[in-house]
Coordinates of C-alpha atoms in Angstrom, one line a residue:
X1 CA 27.2 86.2 123.8
X2 CA 29.3 87.6 126.6
X3 CA 31.1 90.8 125.8
X4 CA 34.9 90.4 125.7
X5 CA 36.6 92.4 128.5
X6 CA 38.0 95.8 127.7
X7 CA 41.8 96.4 128.2
X8 CA 41.1 98.2 131.5
X9 CA 39.0 95.2 132.6
X10 CA 41.8 92.9 131.7
X11 CA 44.2 94.9 133.9
X12 CA 41.7 94.7 136.8
X13 CA 41.3 90.9 136.2
X14 CA 45.1 90.4 136.2
X15 CA 45.4 92.3 139.5
X16 CA 42.5 90.2 140.9
X17 CA 44.2 87.0 139.7
X18 CA 47.4 88.0 141.4
X19 CA 45.5 88.3 144.6
X20 CA 43.4 85.2 144.1
X21 CA 46.3 83.2 142.8
X22 CA 48.2 83.5 146.1
X23 CA 45.1 82.3 148.0
X24 CA 44.3 79.5 145.5
X25 CA 47.2 77.5 146.7
X26 CA 46.4 77.9 150.3
X27 CA 45.6 74.6 152.2
X28 CA 41.9 75.5 152.7
X29 CA 40.9 75.3 149.0
X30 CA 43.4 73.3 147.0
X31 CA 40.8 71.7 144.7
X32 CA 39.5 75.0 143.4
X33 CA 42.8 76.3 142.2
X34 CA 43.0 74.7 138.7
X35 CA 39.4 75.7 137.8
X36 CA 40.0 79.3 139.0
X37 CA 43.2 79.5 136.9
X38 CA 41.5 78.0 133.8
X39 CA 38.5 80.2 134.0
X40 CA 40.6 83.3 134.5
X41 CA 42.8 82.7 131.5
X42 CA 39.8 81.7 129.3
X43 CA 38.1 85.0 130.1
X44 CA 41.4 86.9 129.8
X45 CA 42.0 85.5 126.3
X46 CA 38.4 86.0 125.1
X47 CA 37.5 82.3 125.2
X48 CA 33.7 81.8 125.5
X49 CA 33.0 80.0 128.8
X50 CA 29.2 79.7 128.9
X51 CA 28.9 78.0 125.6
X52 CA 31.7 75.5 126.2
X53 CA 30.7 71.8 126.5
X54 CA 31.1 70.6 130.1
X55 CA 33.4 67.8 129.0
X56 CA 35.8 70.2 127.2
X57 CA 35.9 72.4 130.3
X58 CA 36.5 69.4 132.5
X59 CA 39.4 68.4 130.3
X60 CA 41.0 71.9 130.5
X61 CA 40.6 71.8 134.3
X62 CA 42.1 68.3 134.5
X63 CA 45.1 69.4 132.4
X64 CA 45.7 72.3 134.6
X65 CA 45.5 70.1 137.7
X66 CA 47.9 67.6 136.1
X67 CA 50.3 70.4 135.2
X68 CA 50.3 71.6 138.8
X69 CA 50.9 68.1 140.0
X70 CA 53.9 67.5 137.7
X71 CA 55.4 70.9 138.5
X72 CA 57.6 69.4 141.3
X73 CA 59.2 72.0 143.5
X74 CA 57.4 74.7 141.5
X75 CA 58.3 78.3 140.8
X76 CA 61.3 80.1 142.4
X77 CA 61.2 83.9 141.8
X78 CA 64.3 86.0 142.4
X79 CA 64.2 89.8 142.4
X80 CA 67.6 90.4 140.9
X81 CA 69.8 88.6 138.3
X82 CA 72.6 87.5 140.6
X83 CA 70.2 85.5 142.8
X84 CA 68.5 84.1 139.8
X85 CA 71.9 83.0 138.3
X86 CA 72.6 81.0 141.4
X87 CA 69.2 79.3 141.4
X88 CA 69.5 78.4 137.7
X89 CA 73.0 77.0 138.2
X90 CA 72.1 75.0 141.3
X91 CA 68.6 73.8 140.3
X92 CA 68.7 73.6 136.5
X93 CA 65.2 72.5 135.3
X94 CA 64.3 71.0 138.7
X95 CA 62.5 74.3 139.4
X96 CA 60.8 76.9 137.3
X97 CA 63.3 79.8 137.9
X98 CA 61.8 83.2 137.3
X99 CA 63.5 86.7 137.4
X100 CA 61.6 89.8 138.4
X101 CA 63.9 92.5 137.1
X102 CA 65.1 92.4 133.5
X103 CA 68.4 93.8 132.1
X104 CA 68.7 97.5 132.6
X105 CA 66.1 97.6 135.5
X106 CA 67.3 98.9 138.9
X107 CA 65.8 97.5 142.1
X108 CA 66.0 101.0 143.6
X109 CA 63.6 102.4 141.1
X110 CA 61.6 99.5 139.7
X111 CA 57.8 99.3 139.9
X112 CA 56.1 95.9 139.6
X113 CA 53.8 95.2 136.7
X114 CA 50.5 93.2 137.1
X115 CA 52.2 90.2 135.3
X116 CA 54.9 90.3 138.0
X117 CA 52.3 90.1 140.7
X118 CA 50.7 87.1 138.9
X119 CA 54.1 85.4 138.6
X120 CA 54.9 85.9 142.3
X121 CA 51.5 84.6 143.4
X122 CA 52.6 81.2 141.9
X123 CA 55.9 81.0 143.7
X124 CA 57.0 78.3 146.2
X125 CA 60.1 80.3 147.1
X126 CA 60.7 84.0 146.7
X127 CA 64.2 85.4 147.0
X128 CA 65.0 89.0 147.6
X129 CA 68.1 90.8 148.8
X130 CA 66.3 92.9 151.4
X131 CA 67.8 95.6 153.6
X132 CA 66.1 98.2 151.4
X133 CA 67.6 97.1 148.1
X134 CA 64.1 96.5 146.5
X135 CA 61.9 99.5 147.0
X136 CA 58.9 97.5 145.8
X137 CA 59.3 94.6 148.2
X138 CA 56.3 95.3 150.5
X139 CA 54.0 95.4 147.5
X140 CA 55.3 92.1 146.1
X141 CA 55.1 90.3 149.5
X142 CA 51.4 91.0 149.7
X143 CA 50.7 88.5 146.9
X144 CA 53.4 86.0 147.9
X145 CA 51.4 84.4 150.6
X146 CA 51.9 80.9 149.2
X147 CA 55.7 81.2 149.0
X148 CA 58.5 81.0 151.5
X149 CA 59.8 84.6 151.3
X150 CA 63.5 85.1 152.2
X151 CA 65.3 88.4 152.2
X152 CA 68.8 86.9 152.0
X153 CA 71.0 89.9 153.1
X154 CA 68.6 90.6 155.9
X155 CA 68.7 87.0 157.1
X156 CA 72.5 86.7 156.6
X157 CA 73.0 89.8 158.7
X158 CA 70.8 88.4 161.5
X159 CA 72.9 85.2 161.5
X160 CA 76.2 87.1 161.6
X161 CA 77.3 85.8 158.2
X162 CA 78.9 89.1 157.2
X163 CA 80.1 92.4 158.8
X164 CA 77.7 95.1 157.7
X165 CA 78.7 98.4 156.2
X166 CA 76.5 101.2 157.5
X167 CA 75.7 104.7 156.3
X168 CA 73.9 103.7 153.2
X169 CA 70.9 105.8 152.1
X170 CA 68.0 104.0 150.5
X171 CA 65.5 105.3 147.9
X172 CA 62.4 105.3 150.0
X173 CA 61.5 103.0 153.0
X174 CA 61.8 99.3 153.2
X175 CA 59.4 99.0 156.0
X176 CA 59.7 97.7 159.6
X177 CA 61.4 94.3 159.7
X178 CA 60.7 93.8 163.4
X179 CA 64.2 94.4 164.7
X180 CA 63.7 97.6 166.5
X181 CA 63.4 100.9 164.7
X182 CA 66.5 101.9 162.8
X183 CA 68.5 98.7 163.5
X184 CA 69.1 97.8 159.8
X185 CA 67.8 100.9 158.0
X186 CA 71.2 102.2 156.9
X187 CA 73.0 98.9 156.1
X188 CA 74.4 98.6 152.6
X189 CA 72.5 95.7 150.9
X190 CA 74.9 95.0 148.0
X191 CA 76.5 91.9 149.7
X192 CA 76.5 89.7 146.6
X193 CA 79.2 91.8 144.9
X194 CA 81.9 90.5 147.2
X195 CA 83.0 86.9 146.4
X196 CA 83.7 86.3 150.1
X197 CA 80.2 87.0 151.1
X198 CA 78.9 85.4 147.9
X199 CA 80.2 82.0 149.1
X200 CA 77.9 82.2 152.1
X201 CA 75.0 83.4 150.0
X202 CA 75.3 80.4 147.6
X203 CA 75.4 78.0 150.4
X204 CA 72.3 79.5 151.9
X205 CA 70.4 79.4 148.6
X206 CA 71.3 75.7 148.3
X207 CA 69.8 75.1 151.7
X208 CA 66.6 76.9 150.8
X209 CA 66.2 75.0 147.6
X210 CA 66.6 71.8 149.6
X211 CA 63.9 72.8 151.9
X212 CA 61.3 73.1 149.2
X213 CA 62.7 70.1 147.3
X214 CA 64.3 67.6 149.7
X215 CA 64.7 65.0 146.9
X216 CA 67.1 67.4 145.1
X217 CA 69.2 68.2 148.2
X218 CA 72.1 66.1 147.0
X219 CA 72.2 67.8 143.6
X220 CA 72.0 71.3 145.1
X221 CA 74.8 70.5 147.5
X222 CA 77.1 69.1 144.8
X223 CA 76.5 72.1 142.5
X224 CA 76.8 74.6 145.2
X225 CA 80.2 73.2 146.2
X226 CA 81.4 73.6 142.6
X227 CA 80.3 77.2 142.5
X228 CA 81.8 77.9 145.9
X229 CA 85.1 76.5 144.7
X230 CA 85.1 78.9 141.8
X231 CA 84.2 81.8 144.0
X232 CA 87.1 80.9 146.4
X233 CA 89.5 80.8 143.4
X234 CA 88.3 84.2 142.3
X235 CA 88.8 85.5 145.9
X236 CA 92.4 84.3 145.9
X237 CA 93.1 86.0 142.6
X238 CA 91.6 89.3 143.8
X239 CA 93.5 89.2 147.0
X240 CA 96.7 88.6 145.1
X241 CA 95.9 91.5 142.8
X242 CA 95.0 93.9 145.6
X243 CA 98.3 93.2 147.4
X244 CA 100.2 94.8 144.5
X245 CA 97.9 97.4 143.0
X246 CA 96.4 100.6 144.3
X247 CA 92.7 101.2 143.7
X248 CA 91.2 104.5 144.9
X249 CA 87.6 104.8 143.8
X250 CA 84.4 106.9 143.8
X251 CA 81.3 104.8 143.3
X252 CA 78.1 106.0 141.7
X253 CA 76.0 104.9 144.7
X254 CA 77.9 102.5 146.9
X255 CA 77.1 99.2 145.3
X256 CA 80.7 98.1 145.4
X257 CA 81.4 99.0 149.1
X258 CA 81.8 95.4 150.2
X259 CA 84.0 94.6 147.3
X260 CA 86.2 97.6 148.2
X261 CA 86.4 96.7 151.9
X262 CA 87.1 93.0 151.4
X263 CA 90.0 93.6 149.0
X264 CA 91.5 96.8 150.5
X265 CA 90.3 99.3 147.8
X266 CA 90.0 102.9 149.0
X267 CA 86.3 103.9 148.5
X268 CA 86.5 107.7 148.8
X269 CA 82.8 108.4 148.4
X270 CA 79.7 108.0 146.3
X271 CA 78.2 110.3 143.6
X272 CA 74.6 109.7 144.7
X273 CA 74.0 109.1 148.4
X274 CA 70.4 108.1 147.5
X275 CA 70.0 106.3 144.2
X276 CA 68.3 108.5 141.7
X277 CA 68.6 111.7 143.8
X278 CA 70.9 114.4 142.4
X279 CA 73.6 115.6 144.8
X280 CA 74.0 119.3 145.6
X281 CA 76.8 121.4 144.1
X282 CA 78.5 121.7 147.5
X283 CA 78.4 117.9 148.0
X284 CA 80.1 117.4 144.6
X285 CA 82.7 120.1 145.3
X286 CA 83.6 118.4 148.6
X287 CA 83.7 115.0 146.9
X288 CA 86.1 116.4 144.2
X289 CA 88.3 117.9 146.9
X290 CA 88.5 114.5 148.8
X291 CA 89.1 112.7 145.6
X292 CA 92.1 114.9 144.7
X293 CA 93.5 114.6 148.2
X294 CA 93.4 110.8 148.1
X295 CA 94.4 110.2 144.5
X296 CA 91.3 108.7 143.1
X297 CA 92.2 106.8 140.0
X298 CA 88.8 105.3 139.0
X299 CA 85.2 106.6 139.1
X300 CA 82.6 103.7 138.9
X301 CA 79.5 103.9 136.7
X302 CA 76.8 101.3 136.3
X303 CA 74.6 100.4 133.3
X304 CA 71.4 100.7 135.4
X305 CA 72.0 104.4 136.5
X306 CA 72.8 107.6 134.5
X307 CA 76.6 108.0 134.1
X308 CA 76.7 111.8 133.4
X309 CA 77.8 113.1 136.9
X310 CA 80.3 110.3 137.4
X311 CA 81.8 111.1 134.0
X312 CA 82.1 114.8 134.9
X313 CA 83.8 113.8 138.2
X314 CA 86.3 111.6 136.4
X315 CA 87.3 114.4 134.1
X316 CA 87.7 116.8 137.1
X317 CA 89.9 114.3 138.8
X318 CA 91.9 113.0 135.8
X319 CA 90.6 109.5 136.7
X320 CA 89.3 106.7 134.5
X321 CA 85.6 105.9 134.1
X322 CA 85.2 102.3 135.3
X323 CA 82.1 100.5 134.1
X324 CA 81.0 97.9 136.6
X325 CA 77.8 95.9 136.5
X326 CA 76.1 95.0 139.9
X327 CA 73.4 92.9 138.3
X328 CA 74.6 91.3 135.0
X329 CA 72.6 89.4 132.4
X330 CA 71.7 85.8 133.2
X331 CA 71.3 85.0 129.5
X332 CA 75.0 85.7 129.0
X333 CA 76.8 84.8 132.2
X334 CA 76.9 83.0 135.5
X335 CA 77.1 84.5 139.0
X336 CA 80.8 83.9 139.4
X337 CA 81.2 85.1 135.7
X338 CA 79.7 88.4 136.6
X339 CA 82.0 88.9 139.6
X340 CA 85.0 87.9 137.5
X341 CA 84.0 90.4 134.7
X342 CA 83.9 93.2 137.3
X343 CA 87.3 92.2 138.7
X344 CA 88.9 92.1 135.3
X345 CA 87.5 95.5 134.5
X346 CA 89.1 96.9 137.7
X347 CA 92.4 95.2 136.9
X348 CA 92.5 96.7 133.4
X349 CA 91.6 100.2 134.7
X350 CA 94.5 100.5 137.2
X351 CA 97.3 98.6 135.5

């Protein structure tokens, strides 16, 4: 009898599957994919293969093939929750929407698990923010050869769909995107946190879903228009609020820079120029001096990053700690709901 694989062997098998899975859906060997998948999981789950009757094995392979055939548009993987929220709202159960980062995970510090690689290897569409937002993106892209990979902020920047904010420091490198060295390396990637830019992002995601599922294009268009209308209504509310309220803020790492710019908030500085990197004492002293000179009234903290330094700054400046969430929880809210929750938190803090 075949010896069951040890835990270390299983990890190796999973990594191997992540690599093989991306190749198994390639055009040159489509008929082998179901059998490879079945055999992998039988071994992974300690199911005896050599002693199995040929008919039973054939049934399992056939079921796997039938499942793949009925999958329709297939798997759509998003790196961060806001992108996933949009996919879920536009597509519903027409696609198998998967989220890479869970609640509390930061794209600036996350390291993919073998199960993440296996999931991505099955994707038809892989959505990332890009522009250095996901430090792990190069590793993920190596197993996504069967997917259309789109770095939304990068693509939107190239199409002139938003005016970039530069001077952002990334945690690590996001590689060479082929635009000439340094062209985009310092662009702030957090475009989804401004409703104005979010409108364009939603419209683009609807187009991408239509490309992998033309039969659903009408549905994606209708649902995207509904979401866009809500985002435009939120934009109008925020513009009205900003015209009569002063918001002077220090952000923990610059995630809300586009929000501040688009609605006239004064972003005095950031606590961490590079996410996860502690600032020097001199840097903090200079930031406090600037904050006092410009009357900072809120210091932003995020649930994905340690709040201690921001809380110290708030005490020094006599400002309120403002808890904003750049990612949200797709189990509890929609994309526009996340943006509205952040807006309402700002409004409460400065009234």
